[in-house]
Amino acid sequence: MGGRREGPLMREKGQSLRGSRIAIAIVIGVLLGCVFAVFYPHGLFISDPPIRNRRIGHSDLKISSASCESSEKVDTLKSDILSLSEKNAELMKQVKDLTGKLRLAEQVKDHAEKQVLVLGKPHKAGPFGTVKGLRTNPAVVPDDSVNPRLAKVLEEVAVQNELIVALANSNVKAMLEVWFTSIKKVGITNYLVVALDDPIEEFCKSNGVPVYRRDPDEGVDTIGKTGGNHAVSGLKFRILREFLQLGYSVLLSDVDIVYLQNPFNYLYRDSDVESMTDGHNNMTAYGYNDVFDEPSMGWARYAHTMRIWVYNSGFFYIRPTIPSIELLDRVATRLSREKAWDQAVFNEELFFPSHPGYDGLHAAKRTMDFYLFMNSKVLFKTIRKDANLRKLKPVIVHVNYHPDKLPRMKAVVEFYVHGKQDALQSFPDGSE
């Protein structure tokens, strides 16, 4: 059999057909590649899932470890925040104290500048006998931020920015009743009791007596509740400071006092401190030349001394000035450090002059009329025995010289208010 041979035409046709198929296949492949590229950008198969899983597991361990570390850090941060909060509170307290001191320093500076303005100007001296020096210090700028609650109370109670103030606890309840009853009888409205315990606060409210209850103060508050006369007497210097900073003049009063007239009608108000005296006559009350005799000195045996009986720290009028506040600070500071009688310290700070190692207080002072602002020594030793002096009506009587205070206070009321002429006769001059 002879083989079949293709012609040239058939060969060309077959080659053309194969070329078309290849071209179509290429086009189809490109199109499929584009489709897969769009829908499967990361390929059809993931070649390393185990590795990926292992990486995730390792990360989980890291996250778990980090969570523990984060928890510890959070606790540490909380502790640090608490510590910082406590330090911040302490710093705020220090800032408040410094602000108060700065404000007072500014007032001192202002006071000093005013003095310089007055004293710095050259003045010609007037005619003989007409020259008078400066006496009255300017009042401080009121600062309600010191005690807003007290400031509100004082706005309601004070008259012309002044009032009577007494401190009291339950130990002096009976005397306090005689005290405020006599005040009401005279018609005085500007007075205030600083209650040092709850029973006294309630007692005052029930009797229509203006009262202010102090905020609790550790240490100081204990003295106020349980302390005797001297302890409470020392506490008053610290408490009075706020009244002065708020811009009020205070007539400080112990409760062993009977009021027979309005004391505000008899004040001069020309000094920082205006106080009653423990003196019993002109010499002892207002000062005298006391001659000290030392024979061994021969020609110079006589030494002249100036003496005055002390001011009574249980009844004095104090103005809101820088020297007054400095006086209260000095006395309160010394009483907190020394075992001393507050009246002795009060007088030492008022009267001791500047000397090497000590700067005296530059405060103006005035002694009250001892017949008007009468102590019980004057009354029982002198007044009741003199027919003419018995006709005098004092402004107040302070039973400061005698321990049997309550019966003597009642006797004073009977004598001066009810006119019972023999009410004072049964008592001895002094104490028994």
XYZ file of C-alpha atoms in Angstrom:
432
model
C 0.000 0.000 0.000
C 1.331 3.194 -0.814
C 1.171 6.023 1.981
C -1.069 9.093 1.765
C 0.793 12.242 1.180
C -0.553 15.671 2.241
C -0.324 18.527 -0.083
C 1.129 21.912 0.738
C -2.304 23.416 1.163
C -3.294 20.915 3.864
C -0.056 21.471 5.779
C -0.506 25.246 5.898
C -4.078 24.800 7.124
C -3.027 22.516 9.970
C -0.244 24.820 11.127
C -2.601 27.788 11.135
C -5.114 25.877 13.253
C -2.471 24.922 15.857
C -1.285 28.566 16.086
C -4.839 29.759 16.719
C -5.292 27.212 19.516
C -2.091 28.321 21.221
C -3.114 31.972 21.016
C -6.514 31.191 22.463
C -4.940 29.202 25.306
C -2.617 32.081 26.131
C -5.512 34.557 26.180
C -7.585 32.249 28.381
C -4.624 31.789 30.747
C -4.103 35.529 31.048
C -7.801 36.076 31.724
C -7.882 33.356 34.388
C -4.754 34.864 35.958
C -6.453 38.215 36.192
C -9.575 36.695 37.748
C -7.577 34.805 40.395
C -5.500 37.902 41.076
C -8.643 39.849 41.860
C -10.465 37.265 43.976
C -7.494 35.523 45.575
C -4.783 38.150 46.091
C -2.881 35.901 48.554
C -3.208 32.757 46.378
C -5.374 29.713 46.600
C -3.251 27.915 49.206
C -1.632 29.138 52.495
C 1.728 27.555 52.529
C 2.644 28.114 56.242
C -0.404 27.763 58.554
C 1.571 25.805 61.204
C 4.206 28.515 61.370
C 1.511 31.166 61.595
C -0.209 29.278 64.380
C 3.053 28.933 66.233
C 3.602 32.694 65.964
C 0.120 33.388 67.341
C 0.714 31.069 70.262
C 3.985 32.843 71.092
C 2.239 36.190 70.953
C -0.427 34.934 73.297
C 2.282 34.022 75.776
C 3.763 37.464 75.431
C 0.326 39.084 75.926
C -0.372 36.938 78.986
C 3.002 37.831 80.467
C 2.466 41.477 79.635
C -0.958 41.373 81.326
C 0.617 40.177 84.579
C 3.278 42.838 84.350
C 0.617 45.473 83.560
C -1.420 44.435 86.604
C 1.613 44.861 88.854
C 2.375 48.222 87.248
C -1.239 49.363 87.784
C -1.012 48.474 91.476
C 2.296 50.317 91.745
C 0.826 53.323 89.963
C -2.184 53.314 92.282
C 0.115 53.267 95.275
C 2.180 56.095 93.805
C -0.967 58.121 93.067
C -2.197 57.642 96.643
C 1.176 58.710 98.015
C 1.231 61.737 95.720
C -2.322 62.654 96.774
C -1.290 62.630 100.427
C 1.787 64.717 99.644
C -0.376 67.083 97.594
C -2.800 67.506 100.516
C 0.107 68.263 102.823
C 1.526 70.738 100.326
C -1.875 72.413 99.978
C -2.032 72.785 103.751
C 1.454 74.304 103.769
C 0.466 76.615 100.916
C -2.593 77.739 102.902
C -0.451 78.423 105.976
C 2.111 80.287 103.887
C -0.669 82.259 102.206
C -1.943 83.356 105.613
C 1.545 84.336 106.718
C 2.121 86.165 103.446
C -1.149 88.051 103.844
C -0.201 89.060 107.374
C 3.281 90.038 106.186
C 1.678 92.213 103.504
C -0.434 93.873 106.162
C 2.667 94.449 108.278
C 4.391 95.925 105.233
C 1.375 98.127 104.517
C 1.335 99.263 108.140
C 5.064 100.001 108.024
C 4.683 101.939 104.773
C 1.921 104.048 106.311
C 4.135 104.780 109.279
C 6.984 105.753 106.956
C 4.648 108.065 105.030
C 3.607 109.772 108.239
C 6.917 109.738 110.037
C 9.005 110.286 106.932
C 7.580 113.714 106.261
C 9.451 116.397 108.169
C 7.162 118.185 110.597
C 7.680 121.404 112.441
C 7.083 121.184 116.170
C 4.153 123.270 117.311
C 4.094 125.618 120.287
C 5.164 124.319 123.684
C 2.669 121.866 125.152
C 0.768 121.304 121.925
C 2.849 118.498 120.370
C 1.384 114.990 120.480
C 2.773 111.801 119.015
C 0.934 109.133 117.076
C -1.012 106.686 119.232
C -3.651 104.842 117.250
C -2.470 102.108 114.901
C -4.550 101.479 111.749
C -6.839 98.447 111.645
C -5.898 95.440 109.523
C -7.688 94.655 106.278
C -10.522 92.204 107.128
C -9.998 88.701 105.737
C -13.216 86.624 105.695
C -11.384 83.597 104.283
C -9.853 82.999 107.718
C -13.173 81.662 109.025
C -16.207 82.219 106.760
C -18.608 80.626 109.266
C -17.476 82.884 112.111
C -17.528 85.885 109.771
C -21.213 85.225 109.052
C -22.003 84.991 112.779
C -20.173 88.232 113.546
C -22.021 90.091 110.796
C -25.256 89.323 112.623
C -24.050 89.944 116.200
C -21.511 92.803 116.131
C -22.462 96.471 116.375
C -20.096 98.884 114.620
C -17.613 96.020 114.248
C -17.209 95.373 117.972
C -18.654 92.924 120.483
C -18.182 91.255 123.859
C -16.747 87.733 123.653
C -16.588 85.098 126.387
C -15.324 81.515 126.311
C -17.211 78.947 128.352
C -17.481 75.242 129.030
C -19.741 73.268 131.371
C -17.464 73.952 134.358
C -18.695 77.568 134.502
C -22.344 77.094 133.559
C -23.778 78.690 136.741
C -21.551 81.778 136.479
C -22.271 82.035 132.760
C -25.990 82.314 133.516
C -25.419 85.238 135.917
C -23.085 86.755 133.300
C -25.496 86.780 130.350
C -28.498 87.640 132.539
C -26.741 90.838 133.640
C -25.835 91.637 130.028
C -29.443 91.251 128.916
C -30.610 93.376 131.847
C -28.392 96.260 130.691
C -29.655 95.942 127.110
C -26.391 94.913 125.452
C -27.010 93.024 122.208
C -23.535 92.694 120.707
C -22.144 89.816 122.732
C -21.185 86.246 121.889
C -20.395 83.083 123.826
C -17.756 80.825 122.298
C -19.010 77.413 123.424
C -16.239 74.937 124.142
C -18.530 71.932 124.534
C -21.948 70.779 123.338
C -23.888 71.247 126.613
C -22.928 74.935 126.786
C -23.953 75.424 123.165
C -27.374 73.930 123.874
C -27.665 75.904 127.130
C -27.029 79.186 125.315
C -29.469 78.380 122.504
C -32.195 77.471 124.985
C -31.710 80.855 126.702
C -31.599 82.945 123.538
C -27.897 83.724 123.946
C -25.787 84.285 120.776
C -23.381 81.364 120.614
C -20.637 80.124 118.342
C -19.430 76.525 118.518
C -15.841 76.135 117.437
C -14.846 73.446 114.955
C -13.084 70.513 116.661
C -9.392 71.196 117.161
C -7.190 68.372 118.401
C -5.457 69.202 121.685
C -6.966 72.651 121.911
C -10.462 71.187 121.828
C -9.637 68.914 124.779
C -8.567 71.923 126.850
C -11.778 73.703 125.946
C -14.000 70.820 127.077
C -12.267 69.806 130.295
C -9.945 72.654 131.276
C -10.336 74.841 134.335
C -10.344 78.637 134.440
C -6.617 79.093 133.789
C -6.497 76.548 130.960
C -9.453 78.161 129.186
C -7.979 81.589 129.877
C -4.833 80.599 127.987
C -6.884 79.206 125.098
C -8.635 82.518 124.452
C -5.542 84.190 122.968
C -5.444 81.664 120.147
C -9.183 81.933 119.476
C -9.254 85.756 119.587
C -6.834 85.964 116.680
C -9.539 84.989 114.176
C -11.848 87.736 115.428
C -9.146 90.352 114.855
C -8.232 88.983 111.421
C -11.883 89.294 110.448
C -11.654 93.000 111.347
C -13.583 93.091 114.649
C -12.682 94.794 117.919
C -13.291 92.510 120.875
C -14.087 93.228 124.501
C -12.795 89.965 125.937
C -14.665 88.961 129.074
C -14.343 86.225 131.665
C -17.660 84.860 132.922
C -17.076 85.860 136.591
C -18.191 89.396 135.698
C -21.437 91.241 136.409
C -22.450 93.956 133.903
C -24.196 97.012 135.351
C -23.798 99.446 132.415
C -22.925 99.203 128.734
C -19.090 99.183 128.627
C -18.959 100.392 125.015
C -20.102 103.808 126.244
C -16.940 104.162 128.352
C -14.166 103.060 125.974
C -11.607 105.439 124.447
C -10.591 103.227 121.477
C -7.299 105.104 121.080
C -4.984 102.184 121.836
C -4.294 98.659 120.684
C -5.195 97.301 124.126
C -7.455 98.928 126.700
C -7.540 96.856 129.878
C -8.916 96.839 133.394
C -6.341 96.752 136.166
C -5.720 94.621 139.211
C -4.703 97.812 140.992
C -6.845 99.098 143.860
C -6.004 102.824 143.969
C -4.511 105.552 141.783
C -0.927 104.536 142.484
C -1.261 100.824 141.901
C -3.650 101.156 138.963
C -1.868 103.867 137.013
C 1.759 103.561 138.117
C 4.049 105.127 140.681
C 7.663 105.803 141.533
C 8.785 103.127 143.991
C 12.073 103.842 145.765
C 14.328 100.869 146.450
C 16.663 101.339 149.425
C 20.087 99.644 149.535
C 22.075 101.104 152.492
C 25.342 99.415 151.505
C 25.517 101.715 148.464
C 26.004 104.772 150.712
C 25.297 107.983 148.809
C 23.546 106.005 145.998
C 21.462 103.875 148.365
C 18.145 105.011 146.875
C 17.199 103.567 143.484
C 14.005 104.779 141.855
C 11.773 102.213 140.145
C 8.547 102.544 138.195
C 5.773 100.150 139.167
C 2.268 99.403 137.972
C -0.070 96.617 138.958
C -0.766 94.196 136.155
C -3.518 94.412 133.580
C -6.272 91.873 134.034
C -6.242 89.412 131.149
C -9.868 88.509 131.910
C -11.293 91.817 130.746
C -9.702 93.922 128.023
C -10.673 95.656 124.799
C -8.425 94.821 121.851
C -8.504 96.442 118.423
C -7.769 94.600 115.127
C -4.265 95.971 114.557
C -0.923 94.385 113.706
C 0.525 94.956 117.225
C -2.606 93.401 118.751
C -2.310 90.278 116.604
C 1.404 90.107 117.384
C 0.561 90.276 121.101
C -1.860 87.339 120.800
C 0.705 85.351 118.828
C 3.435 86.014 121.367
C 1.293 85.060 124.353
C -0.169 81.933 122.694
C 3.289 80.791 121.585
C 4.796 81.201 125.037
C 1.895 79.470 126.749
C 2.289 76.503 124.388
C 5.955 76.166 125.408
C 6.060 77.315 129.014
C 4.221 76.359 132.164
C 3.192 79.916 132.978
C 0.203 81.974 134.092
C -1.418 83.585 131.086
C -1.929 86.937 132.861
C 1.771 87.186 133.747
C 2.796 86.422 130.151
C 0.189 88.869 128.817
C 1.684 91.704 130.895
C 5.303 90.809 130.224
C 4.736 90.974 126.476
C 2.892 94.272 126.802
C 5.338 96.057 129.097
C 8.853 94.636 128.799
C 10.941 97.033 126.676
C 13.338 96.071 123.916
C 16.773 95.121 125.196
C 19.756 93.071 123.992
C 18.412 89.761 122.709
C 14.760 90.785 122.901
C 12.498 92.982 120.767
C 9.680 94.477 122.786
C 6.137 94.800 121.487
C 5.311 98.215 120.029
C 1.695 98.356 121.154
C -0.268 101.296 122.517
C -2.087 100.572 125.806
C -4.549 102.285 128.110
C -5.564 101.497 131.686
C -9.306 101.587 132.375
C -10.794 103.596 135.233
C -10.594 101.210 138.197
C -13.765 102.648 139.755
C -15.801 102.035 136.600
C -14.193 98.734 135.615
C -13.947 97.420 139.150
C -12.159 94.372 140.510
C -13.508 92.581 143.578
C -10.650 93.750 145.811
C -11.695 97.375 145.274
C -15.351 96.512 145.914
C -15.032 94.403 149.045
C -12.058 96.127 150.671
C -12.893 99.769 149.887
C -16.199 100.577 148.187
C -18.629 98.790 150.496
C -17.064 100.474 153.543
C -17.297 104.024 152.222
C -20.698 105.722 152.282
C -19.830 108.078 149.402
C -18.178 105.462 147.174
C -21.161 103.156 147.679
C -23.190 105.636 145.617
C -20.996 105.040 142.568
C -22.339 102.642 139.987
C -19.545 100.796 138.198
C -19.774 99.592 134.609
C -18.748 96.060 135.548
C -17.592 94.189 138.632
C -15.048 91.433 138.070
C -14.877 88.861 140.884
C -11.244 88.082 140.139
C -9.731 88.341 143.635
C -11.976 85.755 145.313
C -12.506 82.012 144.812
C -16.144 82.024 145.983
C -17.135 83.678 142.728
C -20.762 82.652 142.249
C -22.159 83.818 145.635
C -20.259 87.110 145.361
C -21.591 87.652 141.832
C -25.129 87.127 143.086
C -24.478 89.521 145.962
C -23.259 92.172 143.484
C -26.545 91.805 141.575
C -28.533 92.121 144.790
C -26.626 95.233 145.862
C -26.470 97.193 142.591
C -29.546 95.914 140.712
C -32.065 95.136 143.459
C -30.837 97.755 145.927
C -30.263 95.408 148.857
C -27.865 97.512 150.947
C -26.516 94.724 153.144
C -25.982 92.211 150.324
C -22.193 92.599 150.444
C -21.713 92.674 154.194
C -21.467 88.968 154.970
C -18.305 88.431 152.898
C -14.756 88.866 154.233
C -12.358 91.275 152.544
C -10.278 88.469 151.183
C -10.645 84.697 150.912
C -10.838 82.331 153.843
